[in-house]
Amino acid sequence: MMIGLAGRQLAFLPALPSYYLVAGVPSIPNMFVESGWLFPTLAFIIIWLMTSLSTTMYCEAMRNIPGNENFRDRIEYSSIVEYFFGRKAYLAAQIGLNGALQSLNIISVIQSAQVMDAAISVIFGHSCGFNISPFTNHVNGTVLSGSTEFWSCIDVNDVTAGNAWGCHLVISMGFLVCIAFALPMGYFKLDDNMIVQEGAFIITILTWVVWFVACFFSPNFKNGDWKIPAVTDSKLAYASQAGVLGNILFNFGFVTTVPSNVSFLFFFLFFCQR
């Protein structure tokens, strides 16, 4: 029984990266191109230090709760706040925590839908959707085709002439495909759909391999013309420092999941030692 329980806990290990590798990871390379390597690197180091210290302090606070010296109890984020700061702080923490998690869910859904639309455009030449806000989009006095129709199709990978869906509320094919994948998973417990978590983990590793191979075999890498400037020239159209801090903070939002993961890992180690 102990071995079976420990094996069941071990099966959750592939799911842990999903807590830390949030949807903002694919946008990191583009962020370095837009801003240069200096400011993102400094922000990563500073936020990494702050996040590591706050995570360590949170673990120490967990250990100081009576009866939880060895992390044997299931102590959650808001439970720690309630023990040390009282009921009012607990309610405020619940609002903040759920707001942060909901924000993470929203941006993850949006980015997942956009990536799926890009994949659909590659395969079929365009992606279609219901344009809920069909107002006119102008670029240099020209109305963009597809911006005023309730049902429209565009190639989201080719928006050099302007994005007809820009600033619009669109229920796209990519969004519907993501819903088709996600909704069935809501009917199962986490341990019942571990095959999906494991598959996602394998796909993530394969994606990293493809990225590295594509990088090393690209013509720019071979010719030595792959360097990123410390600060991107502000005269370039794509140069921007606006998204650096927000994107990096978004990628370090795992602190709220630390109490649950620490409890899980020590629960697993406890049964392995017996």
Coordinates of C-alpha atoms in Angstrom, one line a residue, residues 25-251:
V25 CA 7.6 31.6 -21.3
P26 CA 7.3 31.6 -25.2
S27 CA 7.2 35.4 -25.2
I28 CA 10.6 35.7 -23.4
P29 CA 12.8 35.5 -26.6
N30 CA 10.7 38.2 -28.3
M31 CA 11.0 40.3 -25.1
F32 CA 14.9 40.2 -25.4
V33 CA 14.7 41.1 -29.1
E34 CA 12.4 44.1 -28.4
S35 CA 14.3 45.5 -25.4
G36 CA 17.9 44.1 -25.6
W37 CA 19.6 41.8 -23.1
L38 CA 20.5 44.3 -20.4
F39 CA 17.2 45.3 -18.7
P40 CA 15.6 41.8 -18.9
T41 CA 18.7 40.2 -17.5
L42 CA 18.9 42.6 -14.6
A43 CA 15.1 42.2 -14.0
F44 CA 15.4 38.4 -14.0
I45 CA 18.2 38.4 -11.5
I46 CA 16.5 40.9 -9.1
I47 CA 13.1 39.2 -9.3
W48 CA 14.7 35.8 -9.0
L49 CA 16.4 36.9 -5.7
M50 CA 13.3 38.5 -4.4
T51 CA 11.2 35.4 -5.3
S52 CA 13.7 33.0 -3.8
L53 CA 13.9 34.9 -0.5
S54 CA 10.1 35.2 -0.2
T55 CA 9.7 31.5 -1.0
T56 CA 12.2 30.6 1.7
M57 CA 10.4 32.9 4.2
Y58 CA 7.1 31.3 3.3
C59 CA 8.5 27.8 4.0
E60 CA 9.9 29.0 7.3
A61 CA 6.4 30.4 8.2
M62 CA 4.9 27.0 7.4
R63 CA 7.4 25.2 9.7
N64 CA 6.5 27.6 12.6
I65 CA 2.8 26.5 12.6
P66 CA 2.4 24.1 15.5
G67 CA 2.4 20.5 14.4
N68 CA 3.8 21.2 11.0
E69 CA 7.5 21.3 11.8
N70 CA 8.2 18.5 9.2
F71 CA 5.6 19.8 6.7
R72 CA 3.3 16.9 7.5
D73 CA 0.0 18.9 7.3
R74 CA -1.6 20.3 4.2
I75 CA -1.0 24.0 4.9
E76 CA -2.2 26.3 2.1
Y77 CA -1.3 29.9 1.2
S78 CA -4.3 31.6 2.8
S79 CA -4.1 29.3 5.9
I80 CA -0.7 30.6 6.7
V81 CA -2.0 34.2 6.4
E82 CA -4.9 33.4 8.7
Y83 CA -2.7 31.9 11.4
F84 CA -0.3 34.8 11.6
F85 CA -2.4 37.8 10.7
G86 CA -6.0 36.9 11.6
R87 CA -9.4 36.6 9.8
K88 CA -9.4 39.9 8.0
A89 CA -6.0 39.4 6.5
Y90 CA -7.2 35.9 5.5
L91 CA -10.1 37.3 3.6
A92 CA -7.9 39.8 1.9
A93 CA -5.4 37.1 1.0
Q94 CA -8.2 35.0 -0.5
I95 CA -9.3 37.9 -2.7
G96 CA -5.8 38.6 -3.8
L97 CA -4.9 35.0 -4.4
N98 CA -8.0 34.2 -6.4
G99 CA -7.6 37.4 -8.3
A100 CA -4.0 36.6 -9.2
L101 CA -4.9 33.0 -10.2
Q102 CA -7.8 34.2 -12.3
S103 CA -5.5 36.7 -14.0
L104 CA -3.0 33.9 -14.7
N105 CA -5.9 31.8 -16.2
I106 CA -7.1 34.6 -18.4
I107 CA -3.7 35.4 -19.9
S108 CA -3.0 31.7 -20.3
V109 CA -6.2 31.2 -22.2
I110 CA -5.6 34.2 -24.4
Q111 CA -2.0 33.2 -25.3
S112 CA -3.0 29.5 -25.9
A113 CA -5.8 30.6 -28.2
Q114 CA -3.4 32.9 -30.1
V115 CA -0.9 30.2 -30.5
M116 CA -3.6 27.8 -31.8
D117 CA -4.8 30.4 -34.2
A118 CA -1.2 30.8 -35.5
A119 CA -1.0 27.0 -36.0
I120 CA -4.4 26.9 -37.8
S121 CA -3.2 29.7 -40.1
V122 CA 0.0 27.8 -40.9
I123 CA -2.0 24.6 -41.8
F124 CA -5.0 26.2 -43.6
G125 CA -3.7 29.6 -44.6
H126 CA -6.0 31.5 -42.2
S127 CA -8.1 31.3 -39.0
C128 CA -11.7 32.3 -38.7
G129 CA -13.8 33.6 -35.9
F130 CA -16.8 35.5 -34.7
N131 CA -16.0 39.2 -34.4
I132 CA -18.1 40.4 -31.5
S133 CA -17.0 44.0 -31.8
P134 CA -16.9 44.6 -35.6
F135 CA -15.7 48.2 -35.6
T136 CA -13.6 49.6 -38.4
N137 CA -9.8 49.3 -38.2
H138 CA -7.8 51.8 -40.2
V139 CA -4.2 51.7 -41.3
N140 CA -3.0 54.8 -43.2
G141 CA -6.6 55.6 -44.1
T142 CA -7.3 52.1 -45.5
V143 CA -10.0 49.9 -43.9
L144 CA -8.6 46.5 -43.0
S145 CA -10.5 43.6 -44.6
G146 CA -12.3 41.5 -42.0
S147 CA -12.4 44.2 -39.3
T148 CA -16.1 45.0 -39.9
E149 CA -17.6 41.6 -40.6
F150 CA -19.2 39.5 -37.8
W151 CA -17.6 36.4 -39.4
S152 CA -14.2 36.9 -40.8
C153 CA -11.0 35.0 -41.6
I154 CA -7.5 36.3 -41.5
D155 CA -3.9 35.0 -41.6
V156 CA -2.7 35.9 -38.0
N157 CA 0.9 35.1 -39.1
D158 CA 0.8 37.9 -41.7
V159 CA -0.3 41.2 -40.2
T160 CA 2.3 43.4 -41.8
A161 CA -0.5 45.4 -43.4
G162 CA -2.3 45.6 -40.1
N163 CA -4.3 43.3 -37.8
A164 CA -8.0 43.2 -38.7
W165 CA -8.7 41.7 -35.3
G166 CA -6.6 44.1 -33.4
C167 CA -8.4 45.6 -30.3
H168 CA -11.4 43.5 -31.2
L169 CA -13.2 40.9 -29.1
V170 CA -13.1 37.7 -31.3
I171 CA -14.2 34.2 -30.6
S172 CA -11.7 32.5 -32.9
M173 CA -11.2 29.0 -34.1
G174 CA -8.1 28.7 -31.9
F175 CA -10.1 29.7 -28.9
L176 CA -12.8 27.1 -29.7
V177 CA -10.2 24.4 -30.2
C178 CA -8.6 25.2 -26.8
I179 CA -12.0 24.9 -25.2
A180 CA -12.6 21.5 -26.8
F181 CA -9.3 20.3 -25.3
A182 CA -9.8 21.9 -21.8
L183 CA -13.5 21.4 -21.0
P184 CA -13.4 17.5 -20.9
M185 CA -10.4 17.7 -18.5
G186 CA -12.6 19.7 -16.0
Y187 CA -14.7 16.6 -15.4
F188 CA -11.8 14.6 -14.1
K189 CA -9.6 14.8 -10.9
L190 CA -6.0 15.8 -11.4
D191 CA -4.8 12.2 -10.8
D192 CA -7.3 10.9 -13.4
N193 CA -5.9 12.9 -16.2
M194 CA -2.2 12.5 -15.4
I195 CA -1.7 11.1 -18.9
V196 CA -2.5 14.6 -20.3
Q197 CA 0.0 16.2 -17.8
E198 CA 2.7 13.7 -18.8
G199 CA 2.0 14.3 -22.5
A200 CA 2.2 18.0 -22.1
F201 CA 5.5 17.6 -20.2
I202 CA 6.9 15.5 -23.1
I203 CA 5.7 18.0 -25.7
T204 CA 7.4 20.8 -23.7
I205 CA 10.7 19.0 -23.7
L206 CA 10.4 18.3 -27.4
T207 CA 9.6 21.9 -28.1
W208 CA 12.8 23.0 -26.3
V209 CA 14.8 20.6 -28.3
V210 CA 13.3 21.9 -31.6
W211 CA 14.0 25.5 -30.4
F212 CA 17.7 24.8 -29.7
V213 CA 18.2 22.8 -32.9
A214 CA 16.5 25.6 -35.0
C215 CA 18.7 28.2 -33.2
F216 CA 22.0 26.3 -33.8
F217 CA 21.2 25.6 -37.4
S218 CA 19.9 29.0 -38.4
P219 CA 21.9 31.0 -40.9
N220 CA 22.3 33.9 -38.5
F221 CA 23.9 31.6 -35.9
K222 CA 26.3 30.1 -38.5
N223 CA 27.3 33.5 -39.8
G224 CA 27.8 35.0 -36.3
D225 CA 25.0 37.5 -36.8
W226 CA 22.9 36.4 -33.9
K227 CA 24.0 38.8 -31.2
I228 CA 21.4 40.8 -29.3
P229 CA 22.3 44.4 -28.4
A230 CA 22.4 45.5 -24.7
V231 CA 19.7 48.0 -25.4
T232 CA 17.7 47.8 -28.7
D233 CA 17.8 51.0 -30.7
S234 CA 14.7 53.0 -29.9
K235 CA 14.5 54.0 -33.6
L236 CA 13.5 50.5 -34.6
A237 CA 9.8 49.9 -35.0
Y238 CA 9.7 46.9 -32.7
A239 CA 11.9 48.4 -29.9
S240 CA 10.1 48.5 -26.6
Q241 CA 10.9 48.3 -22.9
A242 CA 7.2 48.3 -21.8
G243 CA 6.7 44.6 -21.4
V244 CA 9.9 43.7 -19.5
L245 CA 8.8 44.0 -15.9
G246 CA 5.3 42.7 -16.3
N247 CA 6.3 39.6 -18.4
I248 CA 9.0 38.6 -16.0
L249 CA 6.8 39.0 -12.9
F250 CA 4.2 36.9 -14.7
N251 CA 6.7 34.1 -15.2

